[in-house]
Amino acid sequence: MEDRYGHRISYLRVSITDRCNERCRYCLPEEQQEWLPREDVLTYEEILRVIRVGAGLGISKIRVTGGEPLTRRNVLWFFEQLGRIEGIEDIGISTNGTLLARPANEGESLTVADQLRRCGVRTVNVSLDSLDRELYTRTTGRDFLPKAIEGIDAARAAGFDAIKMNSVLMRNQNEHELWDLIDFARERDLLLRFIELMPVSTTEMLTEENFLPIGEAKKLIEFKYGKLEPLPDFRTNGPASYYRLPETGQKIGFIGAMTNLHFCETCNKLRLTCEGKLRPCLGSHLEFDMRDVLRNPKMTDEDVARFFLDVVDRKPEQHEFRDNYQPGRRMIAIGG
Ligand code: SAM
């Protein structure tokens, strides 16, 4: 699938739930918690059908996200089915990590991470903004730092192809921790990416006070580690730009949706929200309701395929975050 600006679409990011066991300030503040009624959320069968049809159109990479995907019931069954879909070559999950070290089944020694690996999941993206227990708790609304680290260690033991660590940059919050986050990632062989705060949040959150641009983060890093060397040819299927630290050779990614003017050039992605909205772009309010098509018994897989192609055709050239963008849906409702 190719849009009118030459973006080749091969990647579908699928949110399977809007529920989460954490309450990150920039994603789902505690006071705004309001879950979707269960019947509004696509069933696993409906999601798998969308992916099957997408695979027939050239989707080869799926990243499962949420909310916290591992909070949804029978999620391992879903991954098992996902791993069997022909044409899907790369499956990943985005998680806060807190449930990865749990036993996959009561009384079993296999962890959730082991079981995900067995289902064919290749990469795990774990969100970790702070190594300071107090700040972690303040940021996520939960005192789960030890669980998140335990989860990362379970993922390492499970032997995924790659484990990425995503840290959202917040001025005056984790700004002083960038070096520690880098050291933590190196010690555990995680590919660290720093992410600029995006306006898929509340207006109160995206302020000058909170926003730390990647340009400044790079300067802070260079102050201790020396000049970052750009790696223009190193890519991981997403919008991150990678650099190498001179002494250790550690790679670090930067996801600068707000300040990187070339952010959208290599976009290959669509998003499916958990209630069945197909979104051509995270940073645009455009979204199209696929659930009606999926739940209409007269609609065939060809209709679903046509829907996909229509949405691809409406994919904007670039996101609108820099154009006086007003926050609409929060990340939790879209799927990060
Ligand atoms: N629960 C999973 C997790 O923690 O990764 C998956 C969903 S979460 C919404 C996915 C990613 O979105 C996380 O790395 C989170 O930090 C990021 N995120 C959420 N709101 C954001 C915002 N306003 N700006 C930038 N990143 C955000």
XYZ file of C-alpha atoms and ligand atoms in Angstrom:
363
model
C 0.000 0.000 0.000
C 1.324 3.414 -0.872
C -0.226 6.793 -0.118
C -0.269 9.815 -2.374
C 2.983 11.138 -0.875
C 4.941 7.954 -1.437
C 4.728 6.561 2.107
C 4.788 2.770 1.839
C 2.531 1.292 4.463
C 3.723 -1.987 5.953
C 3.262 -1.419 9.679
C 0.073 -1.526 11.741
C 0.150 -0.483 15.366
C -2.719 -2.176 17.121
C -4.136 -1.084 20.441
C -5.989 -3.933 22.126
C -7.198 -2.049 25.197
C -7.580 1.449 26.580
C -7.060 0.132 30.108
C -3.815 0.492 31.960
C -2.407 -0.412 35.346
C -0.478 2.865 35.459
C -1.564 6.510 35.231
C 1.198 8.380 33.463
C 0.754 12.112 33.838
C 1.196 12.817 30.127
C -0.969 9.915 28.965
C -3.767 9.200 31.399
C -3.898 11.410 34.449
C -5.599 9.719 37.413
C -8.559 12.080 37.474
C -9.424 11.398 33.831
C -9.758 7.681 34.009
C -12.855 6.462 32.230
C -12.700 3.117 30.438
C -14.634 2.250 27.309
C -17.546 -0.139 27.798
C -16.410 -3.669 26.930
C -18.765 -4.020 23.959
C -17.189 -0.974 22.312
C -13.782 -2.612 22.246
C -13.001 -4.881 19.296
C -12.946 -8.572 20.118
C -9.720 -10.478 19.503
C -11.386 -12.150 16.524
C -12.258 -8.769 15.024
C -8.721 -7.487 15.525
C -7.241 -10.653 14.012
C -9.495 -10.276 10.987
C -8.283 -6.709 10.423
C -4.681 -7.903 10.663
C -5.312 -10.826 8.313
C -6.819 -8.504 5.707
C -3.986 -5.994 6.277
C -1.426 -8.742 5.762
C -3.019 -9.465 2.393
C -2.407 -5.820 1.474
C 1.237 -5.730 2.506
C 1.207 -5.187 6.257
C 4.121 -7.239 7.565
C 4.847 -5.654 10.930
C 2.494 -5.448 13.913
C 3.153 -3.777 17.227
C 0.587 -4.499 19.908
C -0.015 -1.693 22.350
C -2.643 -0.028 24.518
C -3.332 1.115 27.271
C -1.278 -1.651 28.792
C -1.762 -4.602 26.417
C -0.799 -7.171 29.047
C -3.772 -6.191 31.225
C -6.264 -7.589 28.707
C -7.664 -11.019 29.566
C -6.350 -13.992 27.545
C -3.787 -11.788 25.859
C -1.411 -14.715 25.344
C -4.084 -16.513 23.321
C -4.304 -13.437 21.124
C -0.537 -13.429 20.550
C -0.618 -17.118 19.721
C -3.179 -16.484 16.970
C -1.314 -13.415 15.774
C 1.867 -15.450 15.382
C 0.051 -17.734 12.930
C -1.062 -15.070 10.465
C 0.623 -15.520 7.146
C 2.538 -12.486 5.948
C 3.138 -11.044 9.416
C 6.897 -11.262 9.742
C 7.583 -9.007 12.652
C 5.562 -8.807 15.868
C 6.370 -6.427 18.680
C 4.747 -5.267 21.879
C 4.853 -1.924 23.708
C 4.502 -2.366 27.427
C 5.338 -0.709 30.714
C 7.028 -4.008 31.603
C 5.322 -4.423 34.962
C 3.559 -7.681 34.023
C 6.303 -9.364 31.980
C 7.843 -11.302 34.863
C 4.579 -12.854 36.002
C 4.024 -16.586 35.473
C 2.232 -17.124 32.155
C -0.066 -19.589 33.909
C -0.744 -20.144 37.571
C 2.005 -22.311 39.107
C 4.136 -22.351 35.928
C 7.747 -21.323 35.735
C 7.400 -19.772 32.249
C 6.932 -16.028 32.462
C 4.630 -13.866 30.343
C 7.797 -12.705 28.551
C 8.801 -16.334 27.776
C 5.353 -17.068 26.445
C 5.329 -13.956 24.240
C 8.646 -15.059 22.804
C 7.220 -18.526 22.122
C 4.310 -16.940 20.247
C 6.784 -15.292 17.892
C 7.068 -11.813 19.385
C 10.444 -10.464 18.252
C 10.789 -7.104 19.952
C 9.659 -5.636 23.233
C 9.490 -1.889 23.807
C 9.477 -1.070 27.482
C 8.613 2.407 28.723
C 10.826 3.616 31.528
C 11.184 7.333 32.193
C 12.975 7.274 35.514
C 15.122 5.059 37.713
C 14.276 7.089 40.762
C 11.500 5.266 42.559
C 9.865 8.442 43.789
C 9.897 10.142 40.398
C 8.731 6.948 38.693
C 5.801 6.841 41.097
C 5.007 10.510 40.580
C 5.152 10.129 36.784
C 3.208 6.904 36.464
C 0.922 7.227 39.475
C 2.095 3.796 40.667
C 4.986 2.544 42.788
C 5.923 -0.080 40.185
C 9.585 0.655 39.396
C 10.819 -2.674 40.866
C 8.187 -4.546 38.858
C 9.173 -2.734 35.654
C 12.840 -3.633 36.168
C 11.915 -7.223 37.004
C 9.917 -7.248 33.753
C 12.889 -5.986 31.758
C 15.039 -8.736 33.251
C 12.376 -11.331 32.390
C 12.357 -10.036 28.820
C 16.144 -10.335 28.677
C 15.946 -13.911 29.928
C 13.296 -14.741 27.315
C 15.716 -13.922 24.476
C 13.896 -11.440 22.264
C 15.648 -10.168 19.132
C 15.678 -6.689 20.644
C 14.466 -4.882 23.716
C 13.998 -1.166 23.348
C 13.616 1.221 26.227
C 11.518 4.324 25.647
C 11.961 7.327 27.913
C 9.786 10.415 27.533
C 11.808 13.580 28.101
C 10.426 15.898 30.770
C 12.157 19.106 31.709
C 12.900 19.463 35.412
C 11.741 15.887 35.926
C 13.982 13.253 34.397
C 16.285 15.827 32.759
C 18.987 15.153 35.352
C 18.647 11.398 34.876
C 19.520 11.082 31.193
C 23.009 9.785 31.986
C 21.670 7.200 34.436
C 19.088 6.028 31.911
C 21.876 5.656 29.333
C 24.022 3.625 31.743
C 21.075 1.446 32.743
C 20.298 0.694 29.079
C 23.919 -0.111 28.276
C 24.310 -2.446 31.249
C 21.225 -4.375 30.169
C 21.839 -4.208 26.441
C 18.639 -2.246 25.753
C 18.288 0.100 22.809
C 17.377 3.389 24.465
C 15.249 6.026 22.750
C 14.404 9.430 24.143
C 10.967 10.695 23.132
C 9.768 14.274 23.023
C 6.520 14.934 24.793
C 3.693 15.049 22.233
C 0.324 16.812 22.432
C -1.591 13.550 22.726
C -2.077 14.588 26.268
C -3.800 17.331 28.179
C -3.114 20.982 27.327
C -1.819 21.461 30.865
C 0.881 18.878 30.300
C 2.413 20.245 27.112
C 3.957 23.434 28.407
C 7.313 25.113 27.997
C 7.973 24.097 31.561
C 7.583 20.380 30.839
C 8.815 20.173 27.262
C 12.443 19.173 26.775
C 13.451 19.178 23.087
C 15.800 16.473 21.845
C 18.289 19.194 20.841
C 18.749 20.069 24.488
C 18.808 16.438 25.587
C 21.612 15.779 23.093
C 23.640 18.668 24.497
C 23.226 17.332 28.019
C 24.342 13.886 26.895
C 27.322 15.263 24.969
C 28.423 17.201 28.053
C 29.283 13.901 29.734
C 29.808 11.449 26.890
C 31.303 13.535 24.088
C 30.046 14.286 20.589
C 27.200 12.071 19.430
C 27.962 10.517 16.072
C 24.915 10.354 13.729
C 24.013 6.950 12.297
C 21.850 7.908 9.298
C 21.766 4.343 7.990
C 20.674 2.701 11.213
C 16.872 2.446 11.383
C 14.432 0.303 13.337
C 11.202 0.586 11.377
C 10.153 3.754 13.186
C 10.797 7.487 13.278
C 13.788 7.433 15.632
C 17.100 8.964 14.516
C 20.050 7.099 15.973
C 23.428 8.257 17.220
C 26.446 6.551 18.712
C 28.279 7.503 21.867
C 31.985 7.876 21.081
C 33.579 5.860 23.875
C 31.245 2.947 24.430
C 29.703 2.753 20.951
C 26.239 2.599 22.568
C 23.441 3.527 20.175
C 20.807 5.994 21.310
C 17.643 6.949 19.445
C 15.776 10.236 19.498
C 12.104 10.506 18.607
C 11.477 14.183 18.092
C 7.989 14.527 16.696
C 7.891 18.202 17.631
C 11.310 19.431 16.543
C 12.500 17.014 13.837
C 11.302 18.499 10.549
C 11.904 15.243 8.666
C 9.939 13.172 11.156
C 7.250 11.973 8.750
C 9.324 11.257 5.664
C 9.831 7.580 6.368
C 6.428 6.941 7.962
C 5.156 3.478 7.085
C 2.426 3.210 9.691
C -1.305 3.069 10.370
C -2.915 2.722 13.797
C -5.932 0.763 14.883
C -7.502 1.958 18.122
C -9.051 -0.586 20.439
C -12.568 0.468 19.479
C -11.844 0.018 15.808
C -10.849 3.441 14.492
C -8.252 3.239 11.769
C -5.942 6.255 11.986
C -3.604 7.230 9.180
C -1.466 9.455 11.431
C -0.907 9.911 15.175
C -0.599 13.667 14.786
C -3.813 14.336 12.913
C -7.379 14.156 14.145
C -8.389 12.007 11.161
C -9.779 8.597 12.120
C -12.203 6.252 10.393
C -14.591 3.846 12.046
C -13.855 0.304 10.973
C -15.987 -1.320 13.669
C -19.225 -0.715 11.770
C -17.759 -2.484 8.758
C -16.480 -5.367 10.881
C -19.808 -5.809 12.670
C -21.964 -5.603 9.569
C -22.568 -9.202 8.443
C -22.976 -8.034 4.834
C -19.464 -6.660 4.715
C -16.833 -9.014 3.350
C -13.060 -9.068 3.687
C -12.945 -7.209 0.370
C -14.927 -4.392 2.007
C -12.458 -4.345 4.878
C -9.595 -4.223 2.377
C -11.238 -1.319 0.531
C -11.568 0.500 3.836
C -7.825 0.084 4.460
C -6.938 1.442 1.023
C -9.262 4.407 1.495
C -7.625 5.327 4.785
C -4.144 4.982 3.282
C -5.259 7.330 0.522
C -6.123 9.941 3.144
C -2.852 9.739 5.017
C -1.515 13.282 5.430
C 1.923 14.195 4.159
C 2.971 15.043 7.696
C 1.562 15.360 11.175
C -0.038 18.581 12.403
C 1.552 18.764 15.853
C 3.442 21.925 14.977
C 0.449 23.731 13.456
C -1.345 25.131 16.445
C -2.529 21.598 17.169
C -5.113 21.205 19.901
C -4.874 17.977 21.883
C -7.764 15.723 20.922
C -7.499 12.167 22.069
C -4.964 11.232 24.674
C -2.303 8.648 23.877
C -4.058 6.056 25.998
C -7.127 6.318 23.763
C -5.161 6.053 20.533
C -2.556 3.494 21.457
C 1.037 4.568 21.907
N 1.445 0.746 28.245
C 2.403 0.607 27.186
C 3.665 1.361 27.526
O 3.808 1.833 28.647
O 4.535 1.435 26.664
C 1.902 0.977 25.813
C 1.105 2.212 25.645
S 1.937 3.729 25.990
C 0.653 4.867 25.548
C 3.101 3.829 24.677
C 4.143 4.910 24.758
O 3.528 6.165 24.586
C 4.897 4.967 26.062
O 6.277 4.880 25.799
C 4.545 6.336 26.614
O 5.606 6.877 27.331
C 4.261 7.102 25.339
N 3.441 8.295 25.543
C 2.244 8.417 26.117
N 1.805 9.688 26.113
C 2.768 10.405 25.503
C 2.930 11.780 25.186
N 2.000 12.679 25.501
N 4.042 12.163 24.545
C 5.006 11.267 24.227
N 4.913 9.952 24.491
C 3.826 9.531 25.131
